[in-house]
Amino acid sequence: MILSQYTKEFSYNFKLAAPVILGMLGHTFVSFVDNVMVGQMGTAELAAVSLGNSFMFIAMSIGIGFSTAITPLVAEADASNKFNEGKSAFKHGLFLCTILGVLLFLMVLFAKPLLYFMKQPVEVVELALPYLTLVAFSLIPLIVFQAFKQFSDGLSMTRYPMYATILANIINVALNYVLIFGKFGFPELGIVGAAYGTLISRVVMVAHLWWLLKKKEKSKAFVTKIKFFVLDKLMIKKLINLGAPSAMQMFFEVAIFTAAIWLSGLLGKNPQAANQIALNLSSMTFMVAMGLSVASMIRVGNQKGLGQFLELRRIAFSLFLLATLLSVCFATFFFIFHEWLPKLYVDYDDTKNLIDNTEVVSIAAKLMIAAAIFQISDGIQVVVLGALRGLQDVKIPTIITFISYWVVGFPISFFFGKEDAYGSFGIWLGLLAGLTTAAILLFIRFNYLTKKLILSNTNV
């Protein structure tokens, strides 16, 4: 009977989360398609995409993390029928995300020379540089899209970002095919072709989402007649106070995975390519947890706006339980197919690169076992973090994520990830330790805060 209090929410939670999950998977699918198509060209090309994207992941984490400030503010305003507050949160969020997108593009552009000082394989660096320039420019439409997406999520209109992402994926796959391999008379551009596909698809994605929201009665008034440069300092301050810590939370997590790419590069191009395969597969299951995290943020934000803290806690726990059950399923899947999944990324008919390809698959298969184990920790920590964002509690969770990933996780990755220790598998042991620490500490924080809110509300 007690369990049914939580399981009865599964249907609605998943209904709310499913479009977000599909939309997030769409982002990852762009990367998956790039990796699979580029992987057919050789392990150096796959490692180059991995290295180029390592810079992108850091920039994206800051932009996407910052944009999450929009969702709880819009969700709270929506629950309490405060249109002006909701539109102000969206407009100022869009303004800040646009500026941030430009700044992140410039940051990645000027950081490109660092690739030569990171002791990465020279062949990989030379392939990565032209790819990185174009993909960096795609940060601007991506972060602007995030502002629209987070606003749309805040209104519980989670389907429309999904539609835009699906369209972007179709365009990306088509452009990758013709530009990477030079089909239908187009030049054969290799990994630069993948970058063009990513850039064009992201521009289409943001334009299509704006068009969809403009057509809907609930969102039309929000996304039209925006006085972009008429700004309210208090709302800007509120968004920055929420967005900056959220950006740091995502940065600390993504940065340790980026560090794993760089540490793998110290071991050689094949370990780096193997790391990219395991990371790409893991990121797809992580997007399911990310979708539940957004649902957690929306529902907790709504209940906070209504002042119903007992319901808030019950709904949040139902999301935590759903995330745990799904994570166990993914862990089982990864463990059963850990030897087969990496083979999707390489061409075994390529006799020239057969030795490299075989080594990459062998390393990646071992990493998939580590990825299977940390599915549960990863799923729990991100959904709890979403609930804390719904409570607009961001400062302490930022400290928790820093401690988890950089005081606990990274030293383990660095120490055990050396060639004379456990190599690539040792790097992933650090990731597992960091994610598990984060899951435990964030849950303790949420449990403490909600009990405190219920107690104070009861005493009033």
Short mmCIF file of C-alpha atoms in Angstrom, two decimals:
data_model
loop_
_atom_site.label_atom_id
_atom_site.label_comp_id
_atom_site.label_asym_id
_atom_site.label_seq_id
_atom_site.Cartn_x
_atom_site.Cartn_y
_atom_site.Cartn_z
CA MET A 1 0.00 0.00 0.00
CA ILE A 2 2.84 2.38 0.92
CA LEU A 3 4.67 1.54 -2.31
CA SER A 4 1.55 2.32 -4.36
CA GLN A 5 1.71 5.95 -3.14
CA TYR A 6 4.82 6.29 -5.30
CA THR A 7 4.14 3.87 -8.16
CA LYS A 8 0.78 5.51 -8.96
CA GLU A 9 2.77 8.59 -10.06
CA PHE A 10 4.88 6.59 -12.55
CA SER A 11 2.46 7.01 -15.45
CA TYR A 12 2.20 10.80 -15.18
CA ASN A 13 5.90 11.21 -14.40
CA PHE A 14 6.89 9.22 -17.45
CA LYS A 15 4.31 10.99 -19.63
CA LEU A 16 5.85 14.33 -18.63
CA ALA A 17 9.43 13.08 -18.92
CA ALA A 18 9.11 11.05 -22.16
CA PRO A 19 9.21 14.00 -24.61
CA VAL A 20 12.15 15.48 -22.67
CA ILE A 21 13.92 12.11 -22.78
CA LEU A 22 13.37 11.80 -26.53
CA GLY A 23 14.54 15.38 -27.01
CA MET A 24 17.67 14.81 -24.90
CA LEU A 25 18.32 11.53 -26.69
CA GLY A 26 18.09 13.52 -29.89
CA HIS A 27 21.05 15.66 -28.79
CA THR A 28 23.00 12.51 -27.95
CA PHE A 29 21.91 10.82 -31.16
CA VAL A 30 23.59 13.63 -33.10
CA SER A 31 26.81 12.65 -31.34
CA PHE A 32 26.09 8.92 -31.82
CA VAL A 33 25.60 9.37 -35.58
CA ASP A 34 28.76 11.49 -35.80
CA ASN A 35 30.74 8.83 -33.90
CA VAL A 36 29.44 5.84 -35.87
CA MET A 37 29.90 7.52 -39.26
CA VAL A 38 33.30 8.98 -38.42
CA GLY A 39 34.36 5.68 -36.82
CA GLN A 40 34.08 4.04 -40.24
CA MET A 41 36.97 6.26 -41.36
CA GLY A 42 39.41 5.07 -38.67
CA THR A 43 40.28 5.23 -34.96
CA ALA A 44 42.27 8.49 -35.33
CA GLU A 45 39.20 10.25 -36.75
CA LEU A 46 37.02 8.87 -33.93
CA ALA A 47 39.57 10.01 -31.34
CA ALA A 48 39.68 13.47 -33.01
CA VAL A 49 35.91 13.89 -32.68
CA SER A 50 36.25 12.79 -29.05
CA LEU A 51 39.00 15.33 -28.36
CA GLY A 52 37.17 18.17 -30.16
CA ASN A 53 33.95 17.39 -28.32
CA SER A 54 35.77 17.38 -24.97
CA PHE A 55 36.06 21.18 -25.28
CA MET A 56 32.46 21.34 -26.46
CA PHE A 57 31.18 19.30 -23.52
CA ILE A 58 32.67 21.80 -21.07
CA ALA A 59 31.16 24.81 -22.87
CA MET A 60 27.80 23.06 -23.33
CA SER A 61 27.65 22.11 -19.65
CA ILE A 62 27.97 25.76 -18.64
CA GLY A 63 25.33 26.94 -21.14
CA ILE A 64 22.84 24.13 -20.56
CA GLY A 65 23.36 24.25 -16.79
CA PHE A 66 22.72 28.00 -16.73
CA SER A 67 19.55 27.67 -18.82
CA THR A 68 17.98 25.33 -16.24
CA ALA A 69 17.32 28.41 -14.05
CA ILE A 70 14.45 29.30 -16.39
CA THR A 71 12.40 26.12 -15.78
CA PRO A 72 11.64 26.34 -12.01
CA LEU A 73 10.84 30.08 -12.26
CA VAL A 74 8.43 29.51 -15.17
CA ALA A 75 6.94 26.39 -13.48
CA GLU A 76 6.32 28.28 -10.24
CA ALA A 77 4.78 31.26 -12.11
CA ASP A 78 2.63 28.89 -14.20
CA ALA A 79 1.30 27.08 -11.09
CA SER A 80 0.34 30.39 -9.46
CA ASN A 81 -1.01 31.97 -12.72
CA LYS A 82 1.50 34.84 -12.76
CA PHE A 83 1.94 35.48 -16.51
CA ASN A 84 4.11 38.59 -16.19
CA GLU A 85 6.59 36.82 -13.90
CA GLY A 86 6.75 33.86 -16.28
CA LYS A 87 7.34 36.03 -19.36
CA SER A 88 9.97 38.05 -17.52
CA ALA A 89 11.82 34.87 -16.50
CA PHE A 90 11.77 33.63 -20.11
CA LYS A 91 12.75 36.95 -21.74
CA HIS A 92 15.66 37.59 -19.40
CA GLY A 93 16.71 33.94 -19.60
CA LEU A 94 16.74 34.15 -23.41
CA PHE A 95 18.76 37.37 -23.27
CA LEU A 96 21.36 35.87 -20.91
CA CYS A 97 21.56 32.58 -22.84
CA THR A 98 22.18 34.44 -26.13
CA ILE A 99 25.06 36.41 -24.58
CA LEU A 100 26.40 33.25 -22.95
CA GLY A 101 26.25 31.34 -26.26
CA VAL A 102 28.43 33.97 -27.97
CA LEU A 103 30.89 34.06 -25.05
CA LEU A 104 31.19 30.26 -24.98
CA PHE A 105 31.83 30.18 -28.75
CA LEU A 106 34.66 32.71 -28.32
CA MET A 107 36.01 30.81 -25.31
CA VAL A 108 36.28 27.54 -27.27
CA LEU A 109 37.71 29.33 -30.30
CA PHE A 110 40.53 30.95 -28.31
CA ALA A 111 41.15 27.73 -26.34
CA LYS A 112 41.94 25.71 -29.50
CA PRO A 113 45.76 26.15 -29.23
CA LEU A 114 45.61 24.34 -25.86
CA LEU A 115 45.17 21.08 -27.80
CA TYR A 116 48.88 21.21 -28.68
CA PHE A 117 49.91 21.45 -25.01
CA MET A 118 47.81 18.55 -23.69
CA LYS A 119 50.16 15.72 -24.74
CA GLN A 120 47.50 14.28 -27.05
CA PRO A 121 48.43 12.26 -30.20
CA VAL A 122 49.55 14.79 -32.87
CA GLU A 123 47.59 13.01 -35.62
CA VAL A 124 44.42 13.35 -33.53
CA VAL A 125 45.00 17.06 -32.71
CA GLU A 126 45.48 18.02 -36.38
CA LEU A 127 42.21 16.33 -37.31
CA ALA A 128 40.35 17.87 -34.36
CA LEU A 129 41.19 21.55 -34.95
CA PRO A 130 39.09 22.30 -38.09
CA TYR A 131 36.21 20.20 -36.68
CA LEU A 132 36.24 22.18 -33.44
CA THR A 133 35.92 25.61 -35.11
CA LEU A 134 32.60 24.81 -36.78
CA VAL A 135 31.13 22.86 -33.87
CA ALA A 136 32.08 25.72 -31.51
CA PHE A 137 30.00 28.15 -33.61
CA SER A 138 27.01 25.81 -33.22
CA LEU A 139 27.08 26.61 -29.49
CA ILE A 140 25.23 29.88 -30.17
CA PRO A 141 22.06 28.30 -31.65
CA LEU A 142 22.31 25.41 -29.15
CA ILE A 143 22.26 27.65 -26.04
CA VAL A 144 19.51 29.84 -27.52
CA PHE A 145 17.54 26.62 -28.15
CA GLN A 146 18.09 25.67 -24.51
CA ALA A 147 16.45 28.90 -23.36
CA PHE A 148 13.34 28.09 -25.42
CA LYS A 149 13.44 24.46 -24.30
CA GLN A 150 13.70 25.22 -20.57
CA PHE A 151 10.86 27.75 -20.89
CA SER A 152 8.73 25.19 -22.74
CA ASP A 153 9.50 22.57 -20.05
CA GLY A 154 8.50 25.06 -17.35
CA LEU A 155 5.04 25.34 -18.93
CA SER A 156 4.89 21.49 -19.01
CA MET A 157 4.93 21.72 -22.85
CA THR A 158 7.67 19.13 -23.10
CA ARG A 159 6.68 17.72 -26.51
CA TYR A 160 7.70 20.68 -28.65
CA PRO A 161 11.47 20.68 -27.97
CA MET A 162 11.30 16.96 -28.78
CA TYR A 163 9.74 17.66 -32.20
CA ALA A 164 12.42 20.26 -32.98
CA THR A 165 15.18 17.85 -31.93
CA ILE A 166 13.79 15.02 -34.06
CA LEU A 167 13.77 17.31 -37.11
CA ALA A 168 17.35 18.38 -36.34
CA ASN A 169 18.44 14.74 -36.14
CA ILE A 170 16.94 13.88 -39.51
CA ILE A 171 18.77 16.85 -41.06
CA ASN A 172 22.01 15.94 -39.26
CA VAL A 173 21.97 12.30 -40.45
CA ALA A 174 21.28 13.36 -44.05
CA LEU A 175 23.99 16.05 -44.06
CA ASN A 176 26.51 13.72 -42.37
CA TYR A 177 25.96 11.09 -45.04
CA VAL A 178 26.49 13.42 -47.98
CA LEU A 179 29.25 15.60 -46.46
CA ILE A 180 31.40 13.06 -44.56
CA PHE A 181 31.55 10.56 -47.42
CA GLY A 182 31.02 12.94 -50.38
CA LYS A 183 27.75 11.53 -51.78
CA PHE A 184 25.52 12.97 -54.55
CA GLY A 185 28.29 15.17 -55.93
CA PHE A 186 29.15 16.83 -52.61
CA PRO A 187 32.83 17.07 -51.59
CA GLU A 188 34.16 14.40 -49.19
CA LEU A 189 34.86 16.51 -46.07
CA GLY A 190 35.45 13.77 -43.47
CA ILE A 191 34.96 14.90 -39.87
CA VAL A 192 34.55 18.54 -41.00
CA GLY A 193 31.41 17.34 -42.82
CA ALA A 194 30.08 16.07 -39.47
CA ALA A 195 30.70 19.54 -38.01
CA TYR A 196 28.73 21.23 -40.83
CA GLY A 197 25.87 18.79 -40.22
CA THR A 198 25.81 19.63 -36.50
CA LEU A 199 25.88 23.40 -37.10
CA ILE A 200 23.11 23.49 -39.72
CA SER A 201 20.85 21.11 -37.79
CA ARG A 202 21.13 23.23 -34.62
CA VAL A 203 20.15 26.43 -36.46
CA VAL A 204 17.08 24.64 -37.86
CA MET A 205 16.28 23.24 -34.39
CA VAL A 206 16.00 26.63 -32.65
CA ALA A 207 14.01 28.18 -35.54
CA HIS A 208 11.56 25.28 -35.58
CA LEU A 209 10.98 25.34 -31.80
CA TRP A 210 10.24 29.10 -31.87
CA TRP A 211 7.78 28.52 -34.72
CA LEU A 212 6.01 25.71 -32.80
CA LEU A 213 5.71 27.77 -29.60
CA LYS A 214 4.48 30.79 -31.57
CA LYS A 215 1.58 28.68 -32.91
CA LYS A 216 0.37 27.43 -29.49
CA GLU A 217 -2.15 29.48 -27.51
CA LYS A 218 -0.49 28.77 -24.14
CA SER A 219 2.97 29.93 -25.22
CA LYS A 220 2.29 32.45 -28.02
CA ALA A 221 2.08 35.51 -25.74
CA PHE A 222 5.38 34.54 -24.10
CA VAL A 223 7.48 34.15 -27.28
CA THR A 224 6.11 37.10 -29.29
CA LYS A 225 6.43 40.88 -28.79
CA ILE A 226 9.54 40.43 -26.67
CA LYS A 227 11.17 43.72 -25.71
CA PHE A 228 14.61 42.13 -25.71
CA PHE A 229 16.62 45.10 -24.39
CA VAL A 230 14.10 46.39 -21.82
CA LEU A 231 15.64 44.65 -18.83
CA ASP A 232 14.83 44.22 -15.14
CA LYS A 233 17.95 44.09 -12.96
CA LEU A 234 16.17 42.11 -10.23
CA MET A 235 15.13 39.31 -12.64
CA ILE A 236 18.60 39.20 -14.18
CA LYS A 237 20.07 38.88 -10.69
CA LYS A 238 17.57 36.14 -9.79
CA LEU A 239 18.40 34.14 -12.94
CA ILE A 240 22.15 34.53 -12.41
CA ASN A 241 21.84 33.49 -8.74
CA LEU A 242 20.00 30.34 -9.83
CA GLY A 243 21.76 29.75 -13.14
CA ALA A 244 25.41 30.25 -12.17
CA PRO A 245 25.45 27.52 -9.47
CA SER A 246 23.44 25.20 -11.77
CA ALA A 247 26.01 25.82 -14.51
CA MET A 248 28.79 24.99 -12.07
CA GLN A 249 27.03 21.78 -10.99
CA MET A 250 26.84 20.56 -14.56
CA PHE A 251 30.35 21.83 -15.28
CA PHE A 252 31.88 19.87 -12.37
CA GLU A 253 30.23 16.66 -13.59
CA VAL A 254 30.93 17.10 -17.30
CA ALA A 255 34.49 18.27 -16.60
CA ILE A 256 35.41 14.99 -14.90
CA PHE A 257 34.15 13.07 -17.95
CA THR A 258 36.15 15.47 -20.12
CA ALA A 259 39.18 14.83 -17.92
CA ALA A 260 38.60 11.13 -18.61
CA ILE A 261 38.90 11.87 -22.36
CA TRP A 262 42.18 13.72 -21.82
CA LEU A 263 43.57 11.04 -19.47
CA SER A 264 42.64 8.43 -22.09
CA GLY A 265 44.52 10.48 -24.68
CA LEU A 266 47.69 10.11 -22.58
CA LEU A 267 47.34 6.34 -23.03
CA GLY A 268 47.10 6.66 -26.86
CA LYS A 269 44.57 7.06 -29.68
CA ASN A 270 42.99 3.61 -29.23
CA PRO A 271 42.21 4.00 -25.50
CA GLN A 272 40.85 7.47 -26.32
CA ALA A 273 38.61 6.08 -29.07
CA ALA A 274 37.44 3.29 -26.70
CA ASN A 275 36.68 5.85 -24.01
CA GLN A 276 34.59 7.80 -26.53
CA ILE A 277 32.53 4.71 -27.40
CA ALA A 278 31.77 3.90 -23.74
CA LEU A 279 31.06 7.56 -23.00
CA ASN A 280 28.69 7.93 -25.96
CA LEU A 281 26.72 4.80 -25.03
CA SER A 282 26.53 5.86 -21.36
CA SER A 283 25.37 9.36 -22.30
CA MET A 284 22.35 7.91 -24.11
CA THR A 285 21.05 6.16 -20.99
CA PHE A 286 21.96 9.26 -18.95
CA MET A 287 19.55 11.28 -21.10
CA VAL A 288 16.68 9.14 -19.79
CA ALA A 289 17.66 10.15 -16.26
CA MET A 290 18.01 13.76 -17.46
CA GLY A 291 14.43 13.64 -18.74
CA LEU A 292 13.24 12.43 -15.34
CA SER A 293 15.36 15.17 -13.76
CA VAL A 294 13.48 17.81 -15.76
CA ALA A 295 10.16 16.21 -14.75
CA SER A 296 11.39 16.32 -11.15
CA MET A 297 12.28 20.01 -11.49
CA ILE A 298 8.87 20.86 -13.03
CA ARG A 299 6.78 18.91 -10.54
CA VAL A 300 8.72 20.03 -7.48
CA GLY A 301 8.61 23.63 -8.77
CA ASN A 302 4.83 23.38 -9.21
CA GLN A 303 4.28 21.95 -5.71
CA LYS A 304 6.55 24.63 -4.24
CA GLY A 305 4.42 27.29 -5.95
CA LEU A 306 1.29 25.71 -4.42
CA GLY A 307 2.95 25.35 -0.99
CA GLN A 308 2.11 21.61 -0.85
CA PHE A 309 5.30 20.23 0.68
CA LEU A 310 4.04 16.77 1.69
CA GLU A 311 2.90 16.18 -1.90
CA LEU A 312 6.18 17.62 -3.14
CA ARG A 313 8.16 15.02 -1.17
CA ARG A 314 5.92 12.12 -2.22
CA ILE A 315 6.10 13.07 -5.91
CA ALA A 316 9.88 13.53 -5.76
CA PHE A 317 10.35 10.11 -4.15
CA SER A 318 8.22 8.53 -6.87
CA LEU A 319 10.62 10.01 -9.44
CA PHE A 320 13.66 8.77 -7.51
CA LEU A 321 12.18 5.25 -7.45
CA LEU A 322 11.36 5.30 -11.17
CA ALA A 323 14.89 6.51 -12.00
CA THR A 324 16.41 3.72 -9.89
CA LEU A 325 14.33 0.98 -11.55
CA LEU A 326 15.17 2.23 -15.06
CA SER A 327 18.86 2.52 -14.16
CA VAL A 328 18.92 -1.11 -13.01
CA CYS A 329 17.46 -2.13 -16.39
CA PHE A 330 20.15 -0.14 -18.26
CA ALA A 331 22.90 -1.59 -16.06
CA THR A 332 21.70 -5.12 -16.89
CA PHE A 333 21.57 -4.30 -20.62
CA PHE A 334 25.11 -2.87 -20.63
CA PHE A 335 26.47 -5.85 -18.72
CA ILE A 336 24.86 -8.45 -21.01
CA PHE A 337 25.90 -6.71 -24.26
CA HIS A 338 29.21 -5.16 -23.12
CA GLU A 339 31.19 -7.01 -25.81
CA TRP A 340 28.72 -6.48 -28.65
CA LEU A 341 27.81 -2.78 -28.32
CA PRO A 342 31.31 -1.33 -29.04
CA LYS A 343 31.40 -3.24 -32.34
CA LEU A 344 28.74 -0.84 -33.71
CA TYR A 345 31.37 1.90 -33.87
CA VAL A 346 34.10 0.27 -35.98
CA ASP A 347 34.39 -1.38 -39.36
CA TYR A 348 35.70 -4.94 -39.06
CA ASP A 349 35.88 -5.19 -42.86
CA ASP A 350 38.59 -2.50 -42.84
CA THR A 351 41.67 -4.75 -43.01
CA LYS A 352 44.01 -1.74 -42.89
CA ASN A 353 42.81 -0.73 -39.41
CA LEU A 354 41.78 -4.19 -38.13
CA ILE A 355 44.39 -4.34 -35.34
CA ASP A 356 43.47 -0.87 -34.06
CA ASN A 357 39.75 -1.59 -34.29
CA THR A 358 40.10 -4.88 -32.41
CA GLU A 359 42.05 -3.17 -29.60
CA VAL A 360 39.47 -0.35 -29.34
CA VAL A 361 36.59 -2.82 -29.02
CA SER A 362 38.48 -4.87 -26.41
CA ILE A 363 39.12 -1.80 -24.21
CA ALA A 364 35.59 -0.42 -24.71
CA ALA A 365 34.04 -3.76 -23.69
CA LYS A 366 35.76 -3.54 -20.29
CA LEU A 367 34.68 0.08 -19.85
CA MET A 368 31.07 -0.94 -20.52
CA ILE A 369 31.18 -3.06 -17.33
CA ALA A 370 32.16 0.03 -15.31
CA ALA A 371 29.45 2.01 -17.16
CA ALA A 372 26.90 -0.68 -16.22
CA ILE A 373 27.74 -0.34 -12.52
CA PHE A 374 27.53 3.47 -12.37
CA GLN A 375 24.15 3.63 -14.19
CA ILE A 376 22.36 3.49 -10.83
CA SER A 377 24.43 6.20 -9.12
CA ASP A 378 24.25 8.42 -12.21
CA GLY A 379 20.47 8.08 -12.51
CA ILE A 380 19.81 8.85 -8.85
CA GLN A 381 22.14 11.85 -8.56
CA VAL A 382 20.76 13.70 -11.59
CA VAL A 383 17.08 13.22 -10.66
CA VAL A 384 17.70 14.33 -7.06
CA LEU A 385 19.61 17.33 -8.43
CA GLY A 386 16.57 18.19 -10.57
CA ALA A 387 14.35 18.09 -7.48
CA LEU A 388 16.74 20.42 -5.63
CA ARG A 389 16.64 22.85 -8.58
CA GLY A 390 12.84 22.72 -8.37
CA LEU A 391 13.23 23.86 -4.75
CA GLN A 392 15.57 26.58 -6.07
CA ASP A 393 18.29 25.17 -3.82
CA VAL A 394 21.49 25.50 -5.83
CA LYS A 395 24.42 26.68 -3.69
CA ILE A 396 24.94 23.66 -1.39
CA PRO A 397 24.41 21.17 -4.26
CA THR A 398 27.16 23.02 -6.17
CA ILE A 399 29.58 22.39 -3.29
CA ILE A 400 28.44 18.75 -3.12
CA THR A 401 29.09 18.20 -6.84
CA PHE A 402 32.54 19.77 -6.59
CA ILE A 403 33.51 17.55 -3.64
CA SER A 404 32.08 14.41 -5.28
CA TYR A 405 33.76 14.76 -8.66
CA TRP A 406 36.96 16.65 -7.93
CA VAL A 407 37.88 15.77 -4.33
CA VAL A 408 36.74 12.12 -4.55
CA GLY A 409 36.41 11.12 -8.23
CA PHE A 410 39.27 12.78 -10.13
CA PRO A 411 42.15 11.73 -7.82
CA ILE A 412 41.02 8.10 -8.18
CA SER A 413 40.84 8.45 -12.00
CA PHE A 414 44.27 10.08 -12.10
CA PHE A 415 45.94 7.55 -9.78
CA PHE A 416 44.41 4.34 -11.17
CA GLY A 417 44.21 5.55 -14.79
CA LYS A 418 47.95 5.37 -15.45
CA GLU A 419 49.36 2.85 -17.91
CA ASP A 420 51.19 0.97 -15.14
CA ALA A 421 47.99 0.75 -13.03
CA TYR A 422 44.52 -0.09 -14.44
CA GLY A 423 44.66 2.18 -17.51
CA SER A 424 41.29 3.08 -19.03
CA PHE A 425 39.34 0.98 -16.52
CA GLY A 426 41.05 2.85 -13.66
CA ILE A 427 39.88 6.16 -15.12
CA TRP A 428 36.30 4.90 -15.03
CA LEU A 429 36.65 3.69 -11.43
CA GLY A 430 37.09 7.38 -10.52
CA LEU A 431 33.93 8.28 -12.44
CA LEU A 432 32.03 5.59 -10.53
CA ALA A 433 33.32 6.85 -7.16
CA GLY A 434 32.39 10.47 -7.96
CA LEU A 435 28.86 9.66 -9.14
CA THR A 436 28.15 7.42 -6.13
CA THR A 437 29.32 10.10 -3.68
CA ALA A 438 27.15 12.71 -5.42
CA ALA A 439 24.07 10.46 -5.34
CA ILE A 440 24.38 9.86 -1.59
CA LEU A 441 25.12 13.46 -0.57
CA LEU A 442 22.48 15.05 -2.81
CA PHE A 443 19.82 12.67 -1.49
CA ILE A 444 20.76 13.54 2.10
CA ARG A 445 20.42 17.24 1.20
CA PHE A 446 16.97 16.80 -0.38
CA ASN A 447 15.74 14.66 2.51
CA TYR A 448 16.87 17.31 5.03
CA LEU A 449 15.33 20.26 3.15
CA THR A 450 11.92 18.69 2.53
CA LYS A 451 11.58 17.53 6.14
CA LYS A 452 12.47 21.07 7.25
CA LEU A 453 9.85 22.61 4.88
CA ILE A 454 7.13 20.21 6.09
CA LEU A 455 7.97 20.88 9.74
CA SER A 456 7.98 24.68 9.34
CA ASN A 457 4.73 24.57 7.37
CA THR A 458 3.09 22.41 10.07
CA ASN A 459 4.14 24.84 12.82
CA VAL A 460 2.65 27.86 11.04
#
